[in-house]
Tab-separated table of C-alpha atoms and ligand atoms in Angstrom:
chain	number	residue	atom	x	y	z
Y	1	MET	CA	17.693	-17.783	-10.698
Y	2	THR	CA	20.609	-16.101	-8.948
Y	3	LEU	CA	20.246	-15.223	-5.295
Y	4	THR	CA	22.688	-12.542	-4.307
Y	5	SER	CA	23.206	-10.691	-1.091
Y	6	VAL	CA	24.912	-7.473	-0.124
Y	7	GLU	CA	27.573	-8.207	2.461
Y	8	ALA	CA	26.544	-7.139	5.923
Y	9	GLY	CA	28.352	-4.039	7.105
Y	10	HIS	CA	29.317	-2.968	3.606
Y	11	ALA	CA	28.162	0.646	3.299
Y	12	PRO	CA	26.893	1.410	-0.219
Y	13	GLU	CA	28.356	4.330	-2.209
Y	14	ALA	CA	26.253	7.490	-2.121
Y	15	ASP	CA	25.180	7.233	-5.764
Y	16	VAL	CA	24.497	3.506	-5.709
Y	17	ASP	CA	20.860	2.428	-5.818
Y	18	ILE	CA	20.622	0.057	-2.845
Y	19	TYR	CA	17.296	-1.332	-4.095
Y	20	PRO	CA	17.875	-1.795	-7.831
Y	21	SER	CA	15.016	-3.325	-9.782
Y	22	ARG	CA	13.867	-3.494	-13.417
Y	23	ILE	CA	17.363	-2.655	-14.632
Y	24	GLY	CA	17.539	-5.491	-17.110
Y	25	THR	CA	19.255	-7.999	-14.806
Y	26	THR	CA	18.175	-11.402	-13.528
Y	27	PRO	CA	15.676	-11.216	-10.661
Y	28	CYS	CA	17.168	-11.793	-7.231
Y	29	LEU	CA	16.607	-11.368	-3.529
Y	30	LEU	CA	18.453	-8.545	-1.777
Y	31	PRO	CA	18.510	-7.903	1.964
Y	32	ARG	CA	16.433	-5.140	3.478
Y	33	LEU	CA	18.830	-2.408	4.616
Y	34	ASP	CA	16.270	-0.372	6.594
Y	35	PRO	CA	14.594	-0.937	9.967
Y	36	VAL	CA	10.973	-2.092	10.066
Y	37	VAL	CA	10.065	-0.392	13.354
Y	38	TYR	CA	11.623	3.066	13.705
Y	39	ALA	CA	10.138	3.878	17.123
Y	40	SER	CA	12.887	4.639	19.634
Y	41	ASP	CA	10.841	3.808	22.731
Y	42	ARG	CA	8.517	0.982	21.801
Y	43	SER	CA	6.614	1.059	25.054
Y	44	SER	CA	5.543	4.702	24.816
Y	45	GLY	CA	3.356	4.488	21.706
Y	46	PRO	CA	-0.289	3.760	20.956
Y	47	LEU	CA	0.285	0.052	20.244
Y	48	PRO	CA	0.519	-2.997	22.494
Y	49	GLN	CA	4.011	-4.543	22.392
Y	50	GLN	CA	2.628	-7.641	20.777
Y	51	LEU	CA	1.446	-5.688	17.716
Y	52	VAL	CA	4.776	-3.854	17.419
Y	53	SER	CA	6.567	-7.221	17.457
Y	54	GLN	CA	4.127	-8.678	14.963
Y	55	PHE	CA	4.721	-5.763	12.615
Y	56	GLU	CA	8.451	-6.243	12.883
Y	57	THR	CA	8.546	-10.016	12.443
Y	58	GLN	CA	5.518	-10.637	10.181
Y	59	GLY	CA	5.173	-7.267	8.459
Y	60	PHE	CA	1.513	-6.585	9.334
Y	61	PHE	CA	-1.180	-6.572	11.992
Y	62	ILE	CA	-4.905	-5.973	12.203
Y	63	MET	CA	-6.828	-3.761	14.605
Y	64	GLU	CA	-10.437	-4.919	14.851
Y	65	ASN	CA	-13.257	-2.355	14.953
Y	66	LEU	CA	-10.964	0.657	15.038
Y	67	PHE	CA	-13.851	2.628	13.528
Y	68	ASN	CA	-17.371	2.168	14.856
Y	69	GLN	CA	-20.324	1.010	12.787
Y	70	ASP	CA	-21.844	4.503	12.498
Y	71	GLU	CA	-18.572	5.842	11.147
Y	72	VAL	CA	-18.350	2.963	8.691
Y	73	ALA	CA	-21.943	3.570	7.546
Y	74	ALA	CA	-21.122	7.240	6.887
Y	75	LEU	CA	-17.963	6.312	4.969
Y	76	PHE	CA	-19.839	3.696	2.972
Y	77	GLU	CA	-22.455	6.236	1.929
Y	78	GLU	CA	-19.790	8.709	0.815
Y	79	MET	CA	-18.045	5.963	-1.096
Y	80	LEU	CA	-21.253	5.271	-3.026
Y	81	ALA	CA	-21.703	8.985	-3.734
Y	82	MET	CA	-18.118	9.292	-4.992
Y	83	ARG	CA	-18.453	6.419	-7.391
Y	84	GLU	CA	-21.770	7.692	-8.743
Y	85	ASP	CA	-20.450	11.233	-9.244
Y	86	PRO	CA	-21.135	12.062	-12.917
Y	87	LYS	CA	-18.095	14.384	-13.029
Y	88	ALA	CA	-15.933	11.435	-12.154
Y	89	SER	CA	-16.222	9.242	-15.205
Y	90	GLY	CA	-13.259	9.710	-17.503
Y	91	SER	CA	-11.216	11.363	-14.778
Y	92	PRO	CA	-7.646	9.952	-14.731
Y	93	HIS	CA	-7.770	8.996	-11.065
Y	94	PHE	CA	-10.797	6.769	-11.650
Y	95	ILE	CA	-9.503	3.362	-12.732
Y	96	GLY	CA	-11.760	0.727	-14.328
Y	97	GLU	CA	-11.473	-3.031	-14.130
Y	98	PRO	CA	-9.527	-4.507	-17.092
Y	99	GLY	CA	-11.911	-5.117	-19.984
Y	100	ASP	CA	-14.944	-4.105	-17.979
Y	101	ALA	CA	-16.911	-0.983	-17.102
Y	102	SER	CA	-16.836	-1.631	-13.342
Y	103	LEU	CA	-14.844	0.727	-11.183
Y	104	ARG	CA	-11.666	-0.798	-9.702
Y	105	SER	CA	-10.059	2.115	-7.810
Y	106	ILE	CA	-10.380	5.817	-7.108
Y	107	PHE	CA	-7.082	7.524	-6.241
Y	108	ALA	CA	-6.275	10.617	-4.151
Y	109	ILE	CA	-9.286	10.213	-1.877
Y	110	HIS	CA	-7.434	12.196	0.797
Y	111	LYS	CA	-7.824	15.231	-1.466
Y	112	SER	CA	-11.530	14.674	-2.092
Y	113	GLU	CA	-14.203	16.769	-0.466
Y	114	SER	CA	-15.440	13.899	1.594
Y	115	LEU	CA	-15.020	12.083	4.875
Y	116	PHE	CA	-12.108	10.261	3.262
Y	117	ALA	CA	-10.023	13.438	3.623
Y	118	ARG	CA	-10.877	13.479	7.339
Y	119	LEU	CA	-10.199	9.743	7.644
Y	120	ALA	CA	-6.655	10.223	6.301
Y	121	GLU	CA	-5.878	12.465	9.276
Y	122	ASP	CA	-7.568	10.381	11.920
Y	123	GLU	CA	-5.461	9.971	15.046
Y	124	ARG	CA	-6.226	6.235	15.119
Y	125	LEU	CA	-4.312	5.879	11.839
Y	126	VAL	CA	-1.874	8.775	12.028
Y	127	GLY	CA	-0.857	7.948	15.618
Y	128	VAL	CA	0.132	4.405	14.648
Y	129	ALA	CA	1.987	5.487	11.495
Y	130	ARG	CA	3.859	8.296	13.231
Y	131	PHE	CA	4.879	5.968	16.036
Y	132	LEU	CA	6.135	3.110	13.837
Y	133	LEU	CA	7.916	5.465	11.404
Y	134	ASN	CA	9.097	7.797	14.190
Y	135	ASP	CA	8.856	10.939	12.078
Y	136	GLU	CA	6.449	13.507	10.768
Y	137	ILE	CA	4.399	11.788	8.078
Y	138	TYR	CA	2.531	12.660	4.901
Y	139	ILE	CA	0.264	10.803	2.485
Y	140	HIS	CA	2.257	9.315	-0.373
Y	141	GLN	CA	-0.816	7.771	-2.026
Y	142	SER	CA	-4.452	7.069	-1.203
Y	143	ARG	CA	-7.109	5.095	-2.957
Y	144	MET	CA	-10.359	3.238	-2.676
Y	145	ASN	CA	-10.283	-0.315	-3.966
Y	146	PHE	CA	-13.755	-1.566	-4.812
Y	147	LYS	CA	-13.178	-5.193	-5.770
Y	148	PRO	CA	-16.729	-5.222	-7.135
Y	149	ALA	CA	-19.062	-8.190	-6.758
Y	150	LEU	CA	-18.892	-10.896	-9.461
Y	151	LYS	CA	-16.316	-9.000	-11.569
Y	152	GLY	CA	-13.511	-7.780	-9.288
Y	153	LYS	CA	-10.130	-8.824	-10.693
Y	154	GLU	CA	-7.019	-9.917	-8.856
Y	155	PHE	CA	-4.003	-7.912	-7.775
Y	156	TYR	CA	-1.015	-10.158	-8.474
Y	157	TRP	CA	1.788	-10.568	-5.895
Y	158	HIS	CA	3.917	-7.454	-5.502
Y	159	SER	CA	5.791	-5.290	-3.024
Y	160	ASP	CA	4.415	-1.738	-3.069
Y	161	PHE	CA	7.846	-0.378	-2.166
Y	162	GLU	CA	9.325	-1.853	-5.335
Y	163	THR	CA	6.958	0.280	-7.438
Y	164	TRP	CA	7.257	3.359	-5.227
Y	165	HIS	CA	11.043	3.146	-5.303
Y	166	VAL	CA	11.448	2.483	-9.035
Y	167	GLU	CA	8.594	4.590	-10.432
Y	168	ASP	CA	8.207	7.284	-7.760
Y	169	GLY	CA	11.723	7.617	-6.286
Y	170	MET	CA	10.868	6.689	-2.694
Y	171	PRO	CA	14.363	6.290	-1.222
Y	172	SER	CA	13.888	3.907	1.721
Y	173	MET	CA	11.467	1.508	3.329
Y	174	ARG	CA	10.079	4.029	5.789
Y	175	ALA	CA	6.433	3.948	4.745
Y	176	LEU	CA	3.423	1.840	5.662
Y	177	SER	CA	-0.116	1.271	4.455
Y	178	ALA	CA	-3.396	1.259	6.321
Y	179	SER	CA	-6.306	-0.547	4.691
Y	180	ILE	CA	-9.680	0.266	6.257
Y	181	ALA	CA	-12.410	-2.307	5.572
Y	182	LEU	CA	-15.685	-0.741	4.425
Y	183	THR	CA	-17.324	-4.093	3.690
Y	184	GLU	CA	-16.715	-7.563	5.028
Y	185	ASN	CA	-13.371	-8.929	3.766
Y	186	SER	CA	-13.987	-12.663	3.944
Y	187	THR	CA	-11.939	-15.575	2.708
Y	188	ASP	CA	-14.266	-15.728	-0.321
Y	189	ASN	CA	-14.433	-12.225	-1.781
Y	190	GLY	CA	-10.804	-11.624	-2.712
Y	191	PRO	CA	-9.312	-10.357	0.559
Y	192	LEU	CA	-5.747	-9.161	0.967
Y	193	MET	CA	-3.190	-11.958	1.212
Y	194	PHE	CA	0.311	-11.533	2.598
Y	195	ILE	CA	3.496	-13.542	2.539
Y	196	PRO	CA	4.468	-12.962	6.184
Y	197	GLU	CA	8.159	-12.161	6.806
Y	198	SER	CA	8.733	-11.334	3.124
Y	199	HIS	CA	9.357	-7.663	4.020
Y	200	HIS	CA	12.837	-8.600	5.300
Y	201	GLN	CA	14.022	-9.104	1.730
Y	202	TYR	CA	13.743	-7.020	-1.405
Y	203	VAL	CA	12.873	-8.636	-4.692
Y	204	SER	CA	14.821	-7.056	-7.503
Y	205	CYS	CA	12.611	-7.738	-10.535
Y	206	GLU	CA	13.363	-8.269	-14.196
Y	207	GLY	CA	12.389	-6.157	-17.208
Y	208	GLU	CA	12.410	-2.422	-17.675
Y	209	THR	CA	9.612	-0.042	-16.768
Y	210	PRO	CA	7.686	0.838	-19.929
Y	211	ARG	CA	6.437	4.344	-20.749
Y	212	GLU	CA	3.320	5.317	-18.780
Y	213	HIS	CA	3.384	1.943	-17.089
Y	214	PHE	CA	0.789	3.086	-14.540
Y	215	LYS	CA	-1.917	3.229	-17.199
Y	216	GLN	CA	-1.698	-0.516	-17.387
Y	217	SER	CA	-0.316	-1.530	-13.989
Y	218	LEU	CA	-3.224	-0.131	-12.017
Y	219	GLN	CA	-5.471	-2.597	-13.835
Y	220	ARG	CA	-3.011	-5.420	-14.148
Y	221	GLN	CA	0.581	-5.145	-12.993
Y	222	GLU	CA	3.159	-6.926	-15.160
Y	223	TYR	CA	6.458	-5.253	-14.199
Y	224	GLY	CA	7.670	-5.392	-10.624
Y	225	ILE	CA	6.286	-8.910	-10.295
Y	226	PRO	CA	8.587	-11.527	-8.738
Y	227	PRO	CA	9.245	-14.745	-10.668
Y	228	ASP	CA	7.618	-17.988	-9.509
Y	229	GLU	CA	10.801	-19.368	-7.900
Y	230	ILE	CA	11.163	-16.338	-5.640
Y	231	LEU	CA	7.500	-16.367	-4.605
Y	232	ILE	CA	7.787	-20.077	-3.790
Y	233	ARG	CA	10.930	-19.439	-1.820
Y	234	LEU	CA	9.421	-16.543	0.161
Y	235	ALA	CA	6.275	-18.548	0.933
Y	236	SER	CA	8.320	-21.559	1.997
Y	237	THR	CA	9.387	-19.530	5.034
Y	238	GLY	CA	6.410	-17.307	5.729
Y	239	GLY	CA	3.488	-19.168	4.164
Y	240	VAL	CA	0.461	-17.201	2.988
Y	241	ALA	CA	-1.801	-15.285	5.387
Y	242	THR	CA	-5.336	-14.392	4.329
Y	243	VAL	CA	-6.716	-11.319	6.055
Y	244	ASN	CA	-10.313	-11.526	7.191
Y	245	ALA	CA	-11.501	-8.096	8.256
Y	246	SER	CA	-14.928	-6.867	9.300
Y	247	PRO	CA	-16.112	-3.333	8.406
Y	248	GLY	CA	-14.281	-0.778	10.541
Y	249	SER	CA	-11.224	-2.975	11.052
Y	250	VAL	CA	-7.823	-1.768	9.827
Y	251	VAL	CA	-4.860	-3.704	8.501
Y	252	PHE	CA	-1.484	-1.989	8.813
Y	253	PHE	CA	1.319	-3.381	6.663
Y	254	ASP	CA	4.909	-2.605	5.790
Y	255	SER	CA	5.682	-0.999	2.419
Y	256	ASN	CA	7.851	-3.926	1.333
Y	257	LEU	CA	5.565	-6.798	2.351
Y	258	MET	CA	4.717	-9.138	-0.540
Y	259	HIS	CA	0.940	-9.076	-1.016
Y	260	GLY	CA	-1.851	-9.585	-3.524
Y	261	SER	CA	-5.464	-10.642	-3.760
Y	262	ASN	CA	-7.641	-12.998	-5.759
Y	263	SER	CA	-10.550	-12.068	-7.987
Y	264	ASN	CA	-14.005	-11.688	-6.534
Y	265	ILE	CA	-16.648	-13.845	-8.163
Y	266	THR	CA	-18.939	-13.705	-5.115
Y	267	PRO	CA	-21.962	-11.372	-5.150
Y	268	TYR	CA	-20.382	-9.450	-2.247
Y	269	PRO	CA	-18.121	-6.476	-2.981
Y	270	ARG	CA	-14.912	-6.151	-1.012
Y	271	SER	CA	-14.268	-2.436	-0.650
Y	272	ASN	CA	-11.432	-0.832	1.303
Y	273	ALA	CA	-10.005	2.644	1.753
Y	274	PHE	CA	-6.248	2.645	1.594
Y	275	TYR	CA	-3.745	5.259	2.794
Y	276	VAL	CA	0.022	5.166	2.414
Y	277	TYR	CA	1.880	7.076	5.107
Y	278	ASN	CA	5.475	8.008	4.338
Y	279	ALA	CA	8.057	9.548	6.675
Y	280	LEU	CA	8.718	13.177	5.819
Y	281	SER	CA	12.458	12.420	5.839
Y	282	ASN	CA	11.782	9.768	3.189
Y	283	ALA	CA	10.064	12.101	0.718
Y	284	VAL	CA	10.321	11.064	-2.911
Y	285	VAL	CA	13.258	12.060	-5.114
Y	286	GLU	CA	13.702	11.415	-8.838
Y	287	PRO	CA	12.400	7.993	-9.931
Y	288	PHE	CA	14.928	5.127	-9.977
Y	289	CYS	CA	14.032	4.369	-13.589
Y	290	THR	CA	14.355	6.253	-16.850
Y	291	GLN	CA	10.658	7.195	-17.028
Y	292	PRO	CA	9.305	10.541	-15.870
Y	293	ALA	CA	7.681	10.794	-12.441
Y	294	ARG	CA	4.121	9.503	-12.186
Y	295	PRO	CA	1.209	11.931	-11.826
Y	296	GLU	CA	0.459	13.612	-8.497
Y	297	PHE	CA	-2.725	11.570	-7.975
Y	298	LEU	CA	-0.548	8.434	-7.647
Y	299	CYS	CA	2.452	9.909	-5.883
Y	300	THR	CA	2.469	13.061	-3.770
Y	301	ARG	CA	5.441	15.165	-4.834
Y	302	GLU	CA	4.383	18.799	-5.300
Y	303	SER	CA	1.944	18.895	-2.397
Y	304	ILE	CA	3.883	17.164	0.403
Y	305	GLN	CA	2.506	18.365	3.732
Y	306	PRO	CA	3.108	16.922	7.178
Y	307	LEU	CA	-0.155	15.615	8.581
Y	308	THR	CA	-1.874	17.029	11.604
Y	309	SER	CA	-4.137	14.492	13.247
Y	310	GLN	CA	-7.748	14.790	14.325
Y	311	SER	CA	-9.366	12.923	17.165
Y	312	GLY	CA	-12.920	11.812	17.814
Y	313	ASP	CA	-15.742	10.431	15.691
Y	314	ILE	CA	-15.011	11.165	12.023
Y	315	ARG	CA	-18.573	12.465	11.525
Y	316	HIS	CA	-17.989	15.359	13.913
Y	317	ALA	CA	-15.861	18.221	12.616
J	1	6CS	O1	1.147	1.571	-8.466
J	1	6CS	C1	1.039	1.624	-7.244
J	1	6CS	O2	1.482	2.555	-6.591
J	1	6CS	C2	0.379	0.490	-6.533
J	1	6CS	N1	-0.399	-0.307	-7.443
J	1	6CS	C3	-0.052	-1.478	-7.897
J	1	6CS	C4	-0.932	-2.259	-8.785
J	1	6CS	N2	1.106	-2.030	-7.558
J	1	6CS	C5	2.064	-1.315	-6.759
J	1	6CS	C6	1.374	-0.377	-5.833
J	1	6CS	O3	0.647	-1.174	-4.918
J	2	FE	FE1	-0.202	-3.146	-3.253
């Protein structure tokens, strides 16, 4: 393994990809060249200083009970209705578990006719994202991850930004994710795991993106996966943090934070709604690979719209 670094202060050429990955070279660690917190005045936002610092140093934080139990119950019911929708089966944005009929993810929930469209615009989420990214924001991607009981499969270690940069053409690390727990996320049922501090470095991965990679990667990702030595090295500094979250709690994490989750062989599903907020100034360009852009349900490109936020209980229009 070669570990290279871009010299500090060396401005890259305009046409140079500062986050190259899957270009047929040996995997390596590159420095992050973007800020983590973009807020200009850190004390004027919706977050306590301690959470802003945690986001910057660790790459994530959790806000307990951001949504109340009645809101969660309403979301949970709509989630069940969405997954039972007979029109849904066979639809490209409904992704099954590998080798199994169980539902793994539903994408583009912010465009659904459901409370999940309202949730995407909720001030409790949008306010935090706008503050940390210090820009107008839009939804780059949204999804529901079911992690069904007994059969839910793992998500192997990856940085979301690596995929969004290479396959979607997201230029910089100016995006973050919010994962809203709809069921208990315990240590047992395959909760999100992070390598804290890993967002300060970019893992340039090996291989080349195959055609229609998403058809496979959404079930089991095999490109954009760091090699063992790099994962060991990242965890030797940051360790591994397991996120326990009760229904209604929200985990915010940086787009480049290394994360994954184990399978779920417990009889308890682990279901989360997941929204990716991107800065409007960081809107996607052409992908940084030779494949065509991914479909709109995975990456907003044609329908980019700055979000307006909505306050109050999500059940009240
Ligand atoms: O493809 C995506 O956009 C997301 N899904 C996977 C499995 N990895 C990268 C990213 O999180
Ligand atoms: Fe991810």
